Amino acid sequence: MAGVYKAVKVTDNVYWVGAIDWNLRDFHGYTTKRGSTYNAYLILADKITLVDTVKAPFKDEMMQRIASVIDPADITYIVSNHSEMDHTGCLAETMEAVKPEKVFASIMGAKILQEHFSFSQEITPLKDGETLSLGNRTLSFMETRMLHWPDSMFSYLAEEELLFSQDAFGMHLATAERFDDEIDPAILYFEAAYYYANILLPYSALITKLLEKVAASGLTFKFIAPDHGPIWRTDRETIIKSYAGWAAQKPTNKAVVAYGTMWHSTEKMAGAICEGLKEGGAHAILMNMDAFHRSDIIYELLEAGALIVGSPTLNNNMLPIVADVMTYLKGLKPQNLIGAAFGSYGWSGEAARQVQEILKDMKVELVEEPIRAKNVPNEDVLAQCHALGKTIAEKLKA
Ligand code: FEO
C-alpha cells in the first residue's frame, strides 16, 4: 500500500502512524478551532504491536503510514487503550486487514468494544498492572477509569520509557509537527488547558489520585505519547505539573461574568458587576454568550474563583443561549467557585432565579440572592450590581 502518508519516528522502535484532522471544528460541543489529530503508534518489537487506531474516515491515512515502515500483515497485536470512536472507528476494518493474533483492551474496554462493534474476534481483557511480553519489549497496563471513559487505560513501554496515555495529556491541535518542542509553547499550553477544561475537568479528583499513583509507581518517562496532539519528549514535567494544578482547582482572584442579553439591560448589569470586581481588585472577565463560545467560558473558569451569570427572562425562562452554556458548565463540574445570578425582565422575571438554581446544583457558593432589573436597570440596581462585584472581589481576596 504505497502512499504519500509516512510514519514519524518517535524512537528507534516506536513510530507515530496516526492521522491529522485539520478540519475538525466540533467535538461534542467543544469547539476545536485548530482541528485535531488521532494518534496511533507502532511498536517494532518481536511481536509488532499497534497501539490504538484512528477515527473511521482516516483509516487509509493510518494504513499508509504503517505500510511506510512494515507490511501491515506483520502486526501481531493491537492494543486499544480507549474505546471511544475517535480511536476505534476503524478498528474493525483494521482487524480485518491485519488479522492480528490478539486484540487487547482493559476489562471494561473489552466489554465496551464488544457492545459497540460486536466483533467476531474476541477482545482479550487486561487487568490493571498486567504486563504483556512483545518478545524483546514489554508493555504494562494501568487502568485510568474515567480518563476519559470507564474503559481507559495507560500502556507503558518499559524499554523506551514511553507512556501511551490515550486522551490524557492530549490536546485538539492539528499540526504537521509531532513533538512538543516543535510547537510554539503559547499555543501548546493554551490548547492543553483548553482541552483539560473541556474534556477532563469533571474527572479532576480522579486525575489527582492517578498522578499520585503514577508518582508512587516510580515509572520514568522519556516520552508521553497521547492520542491527540503532539508527543511530549521535552516538556514532560511541565505538562504533568500543569495537570496537577488544573486538577486541584484552587480558586484564584479571577471572576468570570457570563451573560446573555436581548436589549442590553442584562448587559448593563453585567458591566456594572465587572466594574465593581475591578474596583475591588479582582481580575474580571466579561463574556457575552453571543460573543464567546461555551468552550471559551469553561476555559476561563479553569483557573477562576467566581462565576456570576446573568440572563434576561424570555417566555418565562432563561435565554436559550444561557441554558446552553449553563448545561455545558454544569456537566463539566468546575469546583470551588463563589458567585451569584442576575438578570432583567419585562413582566414575569423567572430567569435570574432559574440561573441561581443551576449555580446551586453546581455547588457554587452563592454570595447573595439574584439581582433583578425590571425593563432597564436604574441607578439603584446598577449600584447593587457594582456592590456585588466589589463584595465578590473582597471574598476572593480572603
Ligand atoms: Fe479521544 Fe475520549 O476520545
PDB file of C-alpha atoms and ligand atoms in Angstrom, residues 27 82 84 86-87 148-149 167 172 195 227-228, ligand 1:
ATOM      1  CA  PHE A  27     -16.052  17.624  19.437  1.00  0.00           C
ATOM      2  CA  HIS A  82      -9.586   3.724  24.856  1.00  0.00           C
ATOM      3  CA  GLU A  84     -14.154   5.994  22.064  1.00  0.00           C
ATOM      4  CA  ASP A  86     -12.112   8.673  17.531  1.00  0.00           C
ATOM      5  CA  HIS A  87      -9.654   5.862  18.412  1.00  0.00           C
ATOM      6  CA  HIS A 148     -11.791   9.818  29.633  1.00  0.00           C
ATOM      7  CA  TRP A 149     -14.213   6.843  29.690  1.00  0.00           C
ATOM      8  CA  ASP A 167      -6.742  11.057  25.937  1.00  0.00           C
ATOM      9  CA  HIS A 172      -7.058  19.080  19.929  1.00  0.00           C
ATOM     10  CA  TYR A 195      -8.659  20.522  26.290  1.00  0.00           C
ATOM     11  CA  ASP A 227      -3.888  10.037  21.385  1.00  0.00           C
ATOM     12  CA  HIS A 228      -4.402  13.693  20.407  1.00  0.00           C
TER      13      HIS A 228
HETATM   14 FE1  FEO B   1     -10.166  10.966  22.182  1.00  0.00          FE
HETATM   15 FE2  FEO B   1     -12.277  10.028  24.723  1.00  0.00          FE
HETATM   16  O1  FEO B   1     -11.594  10.072  22.988  1.00  0.00           O
END
